[in-house]
Coordinates of C-alpha atoms in Angstrom, one line a residue:
X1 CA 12.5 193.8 206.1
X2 CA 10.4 193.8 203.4
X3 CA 10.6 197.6 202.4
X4 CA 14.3 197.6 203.2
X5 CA 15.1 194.6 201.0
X6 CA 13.0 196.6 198.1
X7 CA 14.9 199.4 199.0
X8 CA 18.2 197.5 198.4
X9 CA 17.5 196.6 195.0
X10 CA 16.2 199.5 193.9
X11 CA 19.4 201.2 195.0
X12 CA 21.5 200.4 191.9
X13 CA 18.7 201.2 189.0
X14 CA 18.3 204.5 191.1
X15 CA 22.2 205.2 190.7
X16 CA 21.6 204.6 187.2
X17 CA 19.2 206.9 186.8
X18 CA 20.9 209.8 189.1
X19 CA 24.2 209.5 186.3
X20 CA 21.7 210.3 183.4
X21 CA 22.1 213.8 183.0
X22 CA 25.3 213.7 185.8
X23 CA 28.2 216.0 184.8
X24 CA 32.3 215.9 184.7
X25 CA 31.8 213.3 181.6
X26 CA 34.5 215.7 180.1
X27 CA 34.1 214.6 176.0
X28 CA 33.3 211.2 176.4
X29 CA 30.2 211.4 175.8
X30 CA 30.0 214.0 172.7
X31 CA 32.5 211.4 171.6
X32 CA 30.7 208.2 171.7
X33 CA 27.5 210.6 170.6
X34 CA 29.1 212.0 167.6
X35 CA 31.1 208.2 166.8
X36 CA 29.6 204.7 168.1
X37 CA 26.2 205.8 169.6
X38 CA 24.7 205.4 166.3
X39 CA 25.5 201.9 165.8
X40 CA 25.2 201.2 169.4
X41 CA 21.4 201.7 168.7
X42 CA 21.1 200.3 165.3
X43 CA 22.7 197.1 165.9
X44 CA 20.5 196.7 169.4
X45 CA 17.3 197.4 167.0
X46 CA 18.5 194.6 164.6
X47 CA 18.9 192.6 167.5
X48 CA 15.8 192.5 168.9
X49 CA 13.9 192.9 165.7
X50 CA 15.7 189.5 164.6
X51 CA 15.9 187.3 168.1
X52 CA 12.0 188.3 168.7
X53 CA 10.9 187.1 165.5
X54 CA 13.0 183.8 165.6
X55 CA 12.4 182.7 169.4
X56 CA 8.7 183.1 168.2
X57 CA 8.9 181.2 165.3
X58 CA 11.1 178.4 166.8
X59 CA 9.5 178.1 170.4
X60 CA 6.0 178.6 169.2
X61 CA 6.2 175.5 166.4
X62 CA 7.9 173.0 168.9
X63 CA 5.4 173.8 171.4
X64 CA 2.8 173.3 169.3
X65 CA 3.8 169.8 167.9
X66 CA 4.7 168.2 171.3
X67 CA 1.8 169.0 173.0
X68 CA -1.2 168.9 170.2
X69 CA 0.4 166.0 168.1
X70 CA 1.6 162.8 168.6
X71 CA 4.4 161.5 166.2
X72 CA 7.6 159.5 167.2
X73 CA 10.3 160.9 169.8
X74 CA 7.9 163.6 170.6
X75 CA 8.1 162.0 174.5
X76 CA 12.2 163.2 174.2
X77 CA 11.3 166.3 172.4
X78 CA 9.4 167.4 175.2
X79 CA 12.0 167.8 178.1
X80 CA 15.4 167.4 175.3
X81 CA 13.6 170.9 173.6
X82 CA 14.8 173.1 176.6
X83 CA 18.3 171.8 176.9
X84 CA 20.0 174.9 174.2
X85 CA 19.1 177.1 177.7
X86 CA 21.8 175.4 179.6
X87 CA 24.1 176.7 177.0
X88 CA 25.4 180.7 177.4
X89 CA 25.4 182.2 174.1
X90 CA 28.7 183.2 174.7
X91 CA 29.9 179.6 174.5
X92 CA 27.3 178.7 172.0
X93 CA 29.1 181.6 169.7
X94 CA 33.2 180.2 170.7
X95 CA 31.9 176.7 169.6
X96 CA 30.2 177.4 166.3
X97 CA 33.4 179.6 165.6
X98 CA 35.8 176.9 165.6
X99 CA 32.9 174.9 163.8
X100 CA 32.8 177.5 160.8
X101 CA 35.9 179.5 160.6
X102 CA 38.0 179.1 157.8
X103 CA 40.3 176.2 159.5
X104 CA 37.6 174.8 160.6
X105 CA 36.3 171.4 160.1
X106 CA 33.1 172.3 157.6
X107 CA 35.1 174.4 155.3
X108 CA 38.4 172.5 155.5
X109 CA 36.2 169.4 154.5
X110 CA 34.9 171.8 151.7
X111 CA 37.9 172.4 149.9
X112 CA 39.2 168.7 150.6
X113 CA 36.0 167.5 148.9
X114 CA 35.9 170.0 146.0
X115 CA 39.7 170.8 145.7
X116 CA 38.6 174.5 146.0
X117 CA 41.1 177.1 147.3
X118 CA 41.0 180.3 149.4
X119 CA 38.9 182.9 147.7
X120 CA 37.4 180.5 144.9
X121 CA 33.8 180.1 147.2
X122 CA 31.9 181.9 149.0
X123 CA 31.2 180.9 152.9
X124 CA 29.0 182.7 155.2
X125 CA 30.9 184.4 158.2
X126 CA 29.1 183.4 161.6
X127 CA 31.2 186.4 163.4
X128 CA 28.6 189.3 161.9
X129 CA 25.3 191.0 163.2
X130 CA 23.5 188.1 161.7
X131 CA 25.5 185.2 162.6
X132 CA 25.0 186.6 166.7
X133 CA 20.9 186.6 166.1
X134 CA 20.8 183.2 164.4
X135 CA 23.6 182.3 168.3
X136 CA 20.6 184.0 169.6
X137 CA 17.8 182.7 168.8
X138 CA 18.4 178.9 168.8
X139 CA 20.1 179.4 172.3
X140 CA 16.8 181.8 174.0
X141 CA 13.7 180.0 172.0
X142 CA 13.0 177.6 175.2
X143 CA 11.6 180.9 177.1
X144 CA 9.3 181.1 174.7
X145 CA 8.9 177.1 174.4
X146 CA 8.7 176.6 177.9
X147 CA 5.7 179.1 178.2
X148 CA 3.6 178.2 175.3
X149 CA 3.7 174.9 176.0
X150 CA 2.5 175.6 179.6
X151 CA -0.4 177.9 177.9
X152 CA -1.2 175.1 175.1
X153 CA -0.9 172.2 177.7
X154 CA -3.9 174.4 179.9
X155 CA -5.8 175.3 176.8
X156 CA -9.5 175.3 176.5
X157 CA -10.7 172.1 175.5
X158 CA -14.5 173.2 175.4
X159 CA -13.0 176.1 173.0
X160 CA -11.1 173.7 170.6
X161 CA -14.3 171.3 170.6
X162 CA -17.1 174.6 169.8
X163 CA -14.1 175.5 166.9
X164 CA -14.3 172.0 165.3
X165 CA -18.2 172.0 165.4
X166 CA -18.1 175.1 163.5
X167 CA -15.5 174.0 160.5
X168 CA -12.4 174.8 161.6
X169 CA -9.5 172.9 160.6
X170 CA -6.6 172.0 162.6
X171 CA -4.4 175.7 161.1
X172 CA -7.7 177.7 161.5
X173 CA -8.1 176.2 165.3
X174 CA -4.0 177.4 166.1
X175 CA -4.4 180.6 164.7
X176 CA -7.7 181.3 165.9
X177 CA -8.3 179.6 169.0
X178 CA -4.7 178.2 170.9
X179 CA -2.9 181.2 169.8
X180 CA -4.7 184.1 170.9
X181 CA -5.4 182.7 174.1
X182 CA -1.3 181.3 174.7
X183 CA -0.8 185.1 173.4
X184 CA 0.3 186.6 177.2
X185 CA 2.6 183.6 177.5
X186 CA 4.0 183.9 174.1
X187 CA 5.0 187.6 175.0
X188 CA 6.6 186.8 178.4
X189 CA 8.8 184.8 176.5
X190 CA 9.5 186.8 173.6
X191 CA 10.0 189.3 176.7
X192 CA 12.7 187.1 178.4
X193 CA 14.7 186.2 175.5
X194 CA 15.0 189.9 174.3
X195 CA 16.3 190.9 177.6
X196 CA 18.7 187.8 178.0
X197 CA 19.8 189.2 174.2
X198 CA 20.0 193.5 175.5
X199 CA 21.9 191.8 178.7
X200 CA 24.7 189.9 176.6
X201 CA 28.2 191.0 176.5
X202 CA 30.3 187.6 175.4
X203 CA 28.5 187.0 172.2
X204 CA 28.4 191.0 170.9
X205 CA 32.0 191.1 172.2
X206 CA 33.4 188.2 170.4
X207 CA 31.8 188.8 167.1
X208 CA 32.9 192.2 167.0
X209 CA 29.1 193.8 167.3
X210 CA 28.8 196.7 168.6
X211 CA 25.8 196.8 171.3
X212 CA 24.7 199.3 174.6
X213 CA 26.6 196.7 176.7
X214 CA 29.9 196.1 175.1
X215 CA 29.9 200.1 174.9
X216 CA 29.5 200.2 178.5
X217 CA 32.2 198.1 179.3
X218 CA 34.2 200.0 177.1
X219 CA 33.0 203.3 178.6
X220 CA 33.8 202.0 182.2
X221 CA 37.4 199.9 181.9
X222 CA 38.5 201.4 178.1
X223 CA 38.0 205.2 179.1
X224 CA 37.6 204.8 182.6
X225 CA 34.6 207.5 182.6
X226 CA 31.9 206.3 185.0
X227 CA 29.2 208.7 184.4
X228 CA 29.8 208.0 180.4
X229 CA 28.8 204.0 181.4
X230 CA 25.8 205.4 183.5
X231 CA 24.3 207.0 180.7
X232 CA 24.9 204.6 177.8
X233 CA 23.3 201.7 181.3
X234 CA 20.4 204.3 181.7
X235 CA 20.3 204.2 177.6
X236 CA 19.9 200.8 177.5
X237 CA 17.4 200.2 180.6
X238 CA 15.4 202.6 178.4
X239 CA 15.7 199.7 176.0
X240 CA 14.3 197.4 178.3
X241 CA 11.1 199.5 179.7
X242 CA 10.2 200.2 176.1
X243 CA 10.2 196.3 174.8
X244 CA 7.6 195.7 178.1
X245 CA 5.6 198.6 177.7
X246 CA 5.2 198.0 173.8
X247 CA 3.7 194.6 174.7
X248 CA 1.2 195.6 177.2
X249 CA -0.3 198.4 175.1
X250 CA -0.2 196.5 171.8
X251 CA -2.8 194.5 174.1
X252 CA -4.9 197.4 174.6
X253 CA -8.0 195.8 176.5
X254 CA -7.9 192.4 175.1
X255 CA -8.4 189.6 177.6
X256 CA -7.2 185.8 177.5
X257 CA -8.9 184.0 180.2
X258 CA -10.3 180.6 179.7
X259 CA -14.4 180.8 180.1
X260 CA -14.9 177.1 179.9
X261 CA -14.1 174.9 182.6
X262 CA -13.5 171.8 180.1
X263 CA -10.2 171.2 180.7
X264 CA -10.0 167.1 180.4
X265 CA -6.8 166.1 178.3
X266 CA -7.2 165.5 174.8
X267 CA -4.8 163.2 172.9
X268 CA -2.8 164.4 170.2
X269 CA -3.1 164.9 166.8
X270 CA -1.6 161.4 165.5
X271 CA 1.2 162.1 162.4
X272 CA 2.6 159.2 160.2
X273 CA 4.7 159.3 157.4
X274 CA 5.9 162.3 155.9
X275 CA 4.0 164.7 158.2
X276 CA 5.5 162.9 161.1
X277 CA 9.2 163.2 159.4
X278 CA 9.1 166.7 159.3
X279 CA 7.3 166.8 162.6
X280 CA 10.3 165.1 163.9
X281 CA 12.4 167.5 161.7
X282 CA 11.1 170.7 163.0
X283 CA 12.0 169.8 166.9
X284 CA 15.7 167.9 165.9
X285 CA 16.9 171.5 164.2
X286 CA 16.8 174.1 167.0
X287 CA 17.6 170.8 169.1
X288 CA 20.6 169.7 167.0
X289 CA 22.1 173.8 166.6
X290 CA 21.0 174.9 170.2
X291 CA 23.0 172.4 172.2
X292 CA 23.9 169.1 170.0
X293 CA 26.5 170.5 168.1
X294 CA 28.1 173.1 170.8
X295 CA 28.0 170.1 173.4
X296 CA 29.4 167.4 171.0
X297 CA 32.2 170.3 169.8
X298 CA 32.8 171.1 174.0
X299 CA 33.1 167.9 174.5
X300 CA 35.5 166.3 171.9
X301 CA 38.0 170.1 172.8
X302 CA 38.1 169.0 176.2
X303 CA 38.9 165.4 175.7
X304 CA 41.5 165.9 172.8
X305 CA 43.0 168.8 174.3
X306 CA 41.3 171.0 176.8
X307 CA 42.5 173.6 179.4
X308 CA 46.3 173.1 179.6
X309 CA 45.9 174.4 183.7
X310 CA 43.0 171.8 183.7
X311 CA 44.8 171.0 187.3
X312 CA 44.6 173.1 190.6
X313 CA 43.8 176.4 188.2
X314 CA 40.6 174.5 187.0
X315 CA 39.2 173.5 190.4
X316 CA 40.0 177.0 191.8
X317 CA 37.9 178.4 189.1
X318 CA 35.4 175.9 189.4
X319 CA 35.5 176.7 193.6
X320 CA 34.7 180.0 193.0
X321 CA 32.2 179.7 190.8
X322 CA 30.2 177.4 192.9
X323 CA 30.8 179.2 195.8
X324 CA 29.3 182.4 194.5
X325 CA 26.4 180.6 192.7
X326 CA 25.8 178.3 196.1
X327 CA 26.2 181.8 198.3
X328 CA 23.9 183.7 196.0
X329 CA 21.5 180.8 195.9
X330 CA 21.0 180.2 199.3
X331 CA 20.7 184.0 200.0
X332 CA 18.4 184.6 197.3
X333 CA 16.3 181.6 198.8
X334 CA 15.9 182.7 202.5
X335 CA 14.9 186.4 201.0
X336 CA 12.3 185.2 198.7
X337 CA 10.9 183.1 201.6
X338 CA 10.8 185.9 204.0
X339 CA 9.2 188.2 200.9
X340 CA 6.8 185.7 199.6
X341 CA 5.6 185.2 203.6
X342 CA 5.5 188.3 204.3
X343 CA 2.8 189.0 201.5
X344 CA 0.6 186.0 202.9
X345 CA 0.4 186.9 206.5
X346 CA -0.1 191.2 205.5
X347 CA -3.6 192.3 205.3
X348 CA -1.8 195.3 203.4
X349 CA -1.5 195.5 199.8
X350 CA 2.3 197.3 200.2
X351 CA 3.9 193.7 200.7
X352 CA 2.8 192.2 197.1
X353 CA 3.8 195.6 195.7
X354 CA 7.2 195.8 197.0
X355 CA 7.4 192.2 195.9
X356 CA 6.7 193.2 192.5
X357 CA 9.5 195.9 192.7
X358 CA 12.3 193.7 193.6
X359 CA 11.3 191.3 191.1
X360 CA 12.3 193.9 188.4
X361 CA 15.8 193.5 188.7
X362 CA 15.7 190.2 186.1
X363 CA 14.3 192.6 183.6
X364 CA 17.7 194.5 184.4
X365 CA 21.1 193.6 182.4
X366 CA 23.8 192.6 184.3
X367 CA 25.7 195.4 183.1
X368 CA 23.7 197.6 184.1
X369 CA 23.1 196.3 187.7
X370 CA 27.1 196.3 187.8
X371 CA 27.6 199.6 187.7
X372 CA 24.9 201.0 189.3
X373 CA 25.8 198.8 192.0
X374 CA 30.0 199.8 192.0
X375 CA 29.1 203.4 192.1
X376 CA 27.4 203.8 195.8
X377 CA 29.6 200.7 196.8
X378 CA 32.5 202.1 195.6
X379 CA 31.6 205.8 198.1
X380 CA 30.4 203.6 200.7
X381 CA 33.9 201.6 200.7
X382 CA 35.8 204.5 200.7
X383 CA 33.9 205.8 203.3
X384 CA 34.0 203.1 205.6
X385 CA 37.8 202.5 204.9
X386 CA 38.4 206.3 205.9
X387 CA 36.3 205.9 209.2
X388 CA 38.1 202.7 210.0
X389 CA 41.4 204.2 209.4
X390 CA 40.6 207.4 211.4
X391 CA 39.5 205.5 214.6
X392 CA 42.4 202.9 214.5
X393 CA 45.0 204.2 212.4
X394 CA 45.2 201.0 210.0
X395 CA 43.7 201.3 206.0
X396 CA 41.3 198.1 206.1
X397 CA 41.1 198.6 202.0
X398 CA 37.9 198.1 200.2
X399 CA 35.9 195.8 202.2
X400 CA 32.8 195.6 200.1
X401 CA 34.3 195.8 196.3
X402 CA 37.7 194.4 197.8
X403 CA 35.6 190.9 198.0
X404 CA 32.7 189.0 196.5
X405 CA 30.4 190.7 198.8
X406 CA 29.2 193.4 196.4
X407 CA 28.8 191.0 193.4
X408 CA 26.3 188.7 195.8
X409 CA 24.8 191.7 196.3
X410 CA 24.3 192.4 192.5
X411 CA 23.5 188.3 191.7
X412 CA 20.8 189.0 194.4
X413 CA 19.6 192.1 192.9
X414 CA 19.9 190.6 188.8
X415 CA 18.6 186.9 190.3
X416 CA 16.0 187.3 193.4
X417 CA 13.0 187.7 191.1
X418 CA 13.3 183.6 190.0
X419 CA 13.3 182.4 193.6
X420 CA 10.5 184.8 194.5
X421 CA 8.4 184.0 191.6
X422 CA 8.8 180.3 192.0
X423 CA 8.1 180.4 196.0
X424 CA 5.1 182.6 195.4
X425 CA 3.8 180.2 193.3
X426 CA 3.9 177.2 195.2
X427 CA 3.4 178.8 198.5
X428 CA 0.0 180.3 196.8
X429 CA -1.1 176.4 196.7
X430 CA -0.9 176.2 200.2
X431 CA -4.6 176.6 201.8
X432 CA -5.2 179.4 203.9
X433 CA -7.1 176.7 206.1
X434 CA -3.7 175.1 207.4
X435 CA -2.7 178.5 208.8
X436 CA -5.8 178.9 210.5
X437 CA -5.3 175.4 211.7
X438 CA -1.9 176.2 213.1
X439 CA -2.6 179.0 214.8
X440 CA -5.6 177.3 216.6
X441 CA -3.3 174.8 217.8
X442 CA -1.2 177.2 219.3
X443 CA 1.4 178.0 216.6
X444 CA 2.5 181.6 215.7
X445 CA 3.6 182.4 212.5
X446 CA 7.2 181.8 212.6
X447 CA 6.4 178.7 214.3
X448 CA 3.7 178.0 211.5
X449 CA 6.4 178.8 208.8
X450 CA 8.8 176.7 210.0
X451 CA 6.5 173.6 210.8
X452 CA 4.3 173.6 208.1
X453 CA 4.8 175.5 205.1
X454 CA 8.5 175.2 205.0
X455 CA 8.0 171.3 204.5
X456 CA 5.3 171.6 202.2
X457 CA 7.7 173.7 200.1
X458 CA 10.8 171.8 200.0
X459 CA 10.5 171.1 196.1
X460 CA 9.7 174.3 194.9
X461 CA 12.8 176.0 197.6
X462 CA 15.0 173.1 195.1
X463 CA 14.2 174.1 192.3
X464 CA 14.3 177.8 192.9
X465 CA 17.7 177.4 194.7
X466 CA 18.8 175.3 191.5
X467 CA 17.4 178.0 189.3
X468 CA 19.2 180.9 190.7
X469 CA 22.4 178.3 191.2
X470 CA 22.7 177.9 187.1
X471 CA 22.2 181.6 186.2
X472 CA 24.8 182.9 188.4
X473 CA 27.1 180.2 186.9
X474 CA 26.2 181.9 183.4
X475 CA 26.4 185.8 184.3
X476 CA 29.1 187.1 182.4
X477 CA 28.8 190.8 182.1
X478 CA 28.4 191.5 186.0
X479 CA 31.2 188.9 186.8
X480 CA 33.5 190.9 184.6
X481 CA 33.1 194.2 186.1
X482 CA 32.7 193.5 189.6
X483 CA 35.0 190.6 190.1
X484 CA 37.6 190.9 192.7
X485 CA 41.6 191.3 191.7
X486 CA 42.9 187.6 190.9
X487 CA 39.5 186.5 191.2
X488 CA 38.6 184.6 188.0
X489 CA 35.4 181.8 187.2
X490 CA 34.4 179.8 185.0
X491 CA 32.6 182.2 182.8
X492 CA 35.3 184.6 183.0
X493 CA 37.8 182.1 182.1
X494 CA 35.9 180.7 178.8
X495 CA 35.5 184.1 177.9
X496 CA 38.8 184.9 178.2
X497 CA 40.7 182.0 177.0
X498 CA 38.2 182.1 173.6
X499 CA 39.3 185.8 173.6
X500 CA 42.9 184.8 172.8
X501 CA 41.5 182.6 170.4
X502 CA 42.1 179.6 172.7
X503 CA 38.9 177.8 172.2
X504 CA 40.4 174.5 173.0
X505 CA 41.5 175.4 176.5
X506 CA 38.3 177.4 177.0
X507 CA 36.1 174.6 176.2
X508 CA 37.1 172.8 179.6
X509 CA 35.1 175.9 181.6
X510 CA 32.4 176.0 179.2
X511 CA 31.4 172.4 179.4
X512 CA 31.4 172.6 183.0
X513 CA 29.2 175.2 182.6
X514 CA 27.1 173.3 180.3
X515 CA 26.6 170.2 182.4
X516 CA 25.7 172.3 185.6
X517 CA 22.8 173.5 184.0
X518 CA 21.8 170.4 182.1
X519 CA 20.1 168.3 185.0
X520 CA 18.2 171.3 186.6
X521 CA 16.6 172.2 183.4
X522 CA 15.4 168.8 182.7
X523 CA 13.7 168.4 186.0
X524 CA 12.0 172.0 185.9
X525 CA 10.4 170.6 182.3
X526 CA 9.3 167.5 183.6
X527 CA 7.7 169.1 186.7
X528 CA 5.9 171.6 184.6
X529 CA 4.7 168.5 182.3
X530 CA 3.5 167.5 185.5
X531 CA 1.7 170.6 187.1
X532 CA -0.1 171.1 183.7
X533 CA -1.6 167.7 183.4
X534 CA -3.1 167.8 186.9
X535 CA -4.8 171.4 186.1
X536 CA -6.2 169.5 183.3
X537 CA -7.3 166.7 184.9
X538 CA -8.7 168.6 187.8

């Protein structure tokens, strides 16, 4: 089961990969080569050149105040700093829109205040290259927050201690001490938000910039040339390989492991007066921009005016978008369960490597994933519908593309690395003791499964379920290109609706989207809180 799930999710990055160098692209190609290519690869440089440098920034000076300081609110800061995640960009970049335009509330107040007129002052325009990094980065800087935080809650006390004995100040400790050792979480991060930025469509679509995956959508629906989106998808998976193998050679053979088993918690680093105010500054900002202000601006569109087919059309959109999320959830649970169990009971090392292989597809965007999932679907559909037809005489249609079946089947293969991780994890804490127990009571290992790891890992199934639950409510670019006929969510109808410049009616689906992810996010940081401080204490 193992090697045939792995083989399943490998199948769309290997379709990819066969369209590289595939032929009967006719002039599409020397056409978006000779035209768009250019700033296709230009603008995705600036990108990640702009979003790595301020998730790092951001994430890595929250962290660092919440958990080595102690100053007021920083007990909210702690959990309230991940929040921004539960916003997608894409409705981050509709809300800050209708915040800035030019009949917008800050600039209409501008020229009330100042009696100023149209083309007397300058104002910056969010819908630019620079306005999506700045979207960006104060919607993605919890990866990296989330992370170092983890890495600076399990630091090396005995390390911090032996610094302070020999002179060093509280800024020579950071950057000599916490830093390099947080350095492999600080990178997974980075890692994460630069792929959640090469993955976007909504945001590069709706400020007109012009990125690998807005060209392949355009290459797939605008020109209708398959092969032209399988090259610009293997383009950008290209992107993605090189930003991870960057990383681990700009390690070379460094190594971050703790050599000190002091570990007790150490209180904070009190901060009064003005060091505390901008203490307090520092986290309310990327707090404030991340998900204050879009949530406030959601909230007061939906209540003053919202989504005019707010009705039947809204719960139909919201029924479809939990039923896929739910679907996907549960699938991608029971699979990661089977995977993660798998690996414990093998005395083979092929298990945990497989593992590792399916958990690539998160580093995949969902773009990509989309077509190189249509493109065997697609044959296999026709296929099947031409076999059915010839034994009974009646055209079934596309069964697989038809339906949602083959977007689960991309969620899974975009999504199934979170519930693996996260069940690997905790079933790792399990003691290899209680299966030898079971099994001298009698117990084989599907009865051992069932009876005493599965209740052992009823949390951590929760929160990987919940996980998987709010991304799939998020996808955008995979929802858009596989989605059935007549088959619309609430992702696909905020994008839409702020499309047509109806960012009023789409704030209805975007809130909803909003508070879905809200709760789950909160409990996730609260729970790693929690699993740090008893590392420490133990």
């Amino acid at each position: 089961a193992a090697l045939l799930i792995a083989a399943l999710a490998a199948a769309p990055i290997a379709s990819v990969w066969a369209n590289l160098f595939a032929g009967g692209t006719g002039d599409t190609w020397s056409h978006l080569a000779a035209t768009v290519l250019p700033e296709y690869v230009a603008n995705t440089l600036w990108l990640c050149l702009g979003v790595g440098c301020g998730v790092i920034l951001v994430g890595v000076s929250t962290a660092w105040l919440v958990v080595m300081h102690d100053f007021p609110g920083r007990h909210i800061f702690e959990w309230a700093l991940v929040l921004p995640l539960a916003v997608p960009a894409y409705v981050m970049a509709y809300t800050y829109t209708d915040l800035l335009q030019f009949v917008g509330p800050v600039q209409s107040g501008l020229r009330e205040s100042f009696g100023w007129e149209a083309g007397e002052y300058w104002f910056p325009d969010v819908r630019t290259l620079g306005g999506a990094i700045v979207m960006f980065i104060f919607v993605l800087y919890p990866y990296v927050y989330l992370l170092v935080r983890t890495a600076f809650l399990e630091r090396a006390t005995g390390m911090l201690e032996a610094g302070r004995s020999l002179g060093l100040g509280p800024w020579e400790s950071f950057f000599r001490i916490s830093l390099p050792l947080a350095r492999p979480a600080l990178a997974a991060g980075a890692a994460l938000a630069l792929m959640e930025t090469l993955a976007d469509y909504g945001t590069a679509a709706y400020f007109a910039v012009q990125t690998f995956t807005t060209g392949i959508y355009r290459a797939w629906f605008s020109l209708g040339d398959r092969a032209a989106a399988a090259q610009l998808s293997a383009a950008l998976l290209s992107f993605v390989v090189l930003v991870l193998l960057l990383e681990r050679m700009s390690r070379g053979r460094a190594r971050f492991h703790n050599t000190t088993g002091r570990n007790r918690p150490q209180p904070g680093r009190r901060l009064s007066g003005f060091k505390a105010a901008i203490a307090m500054l520092v986290c309310a900002l990327p707090l404030l921009i991340g998900f204050l202000v879009p949530a406030g601006i959601l909230l007061d569109m939906a209540l003053t005016e919202g989504d005019a087919q707010f009705g039947a059309r809204f719960l139909q959109l919201a029924g479809n978008s939990f039923t896929l999320a739910a679907l996907t959830a549960l699938l991608a649970v029971g699979i990661a369960v089977l995977l993660a169990y798998s690996a414990r009971m093998s005395r083979q090392g092929w298990p945990q490597l497989t593992n590792r292989f399916v958990g690539l597809g998160y580093a995949v965007p969902g773009s990509v994933i989309a077509v190189g999932v249509l493109i065997p679907v697609t044959r296999l559909d026709n296929w099947l519908a031409a076999w059915v037809a010839s034994w009974s005489g009646v055209n079934p249609g596309l069964l697989l593309t038809g339906g949602i079946a083959a977007l689960v089947y991309a969620y899974l293969v975009r999504f199934l690395a979170l519930a693996l991780q996260t069940v690997e994890a905790s079933l790792g804490k399990i003691k290899p003791s209680m299966d030898d127990a079971a099994r001298s009571l009698g117990l084989g290992q599907g009865a051992t499964l069932r009876r005493v790891h599965l209740p052992l890992l009823r949390g951590s199934l929760l929160t990987a379920g919940l996980l998987v639950f709010v991304d799939v409510m998020k996808e955008l670019p995979a929802t858009l290109v596989m989605r059935p006929f007549n088959f619309d969510t609430l992702a696909t109808q905020a994008y839409t609706l702020a499309s047509d410049e109806r960012l009023a009616e789409a704030s209805t689906a975007a809130l909803a989207i909003v508070i879905v992810g809200v709760l789950p996010l909160i409990a996730v940081s609260r729970q790693i809180a929690k699993g740090a401080a008893r590392t420490s204490a133990c």
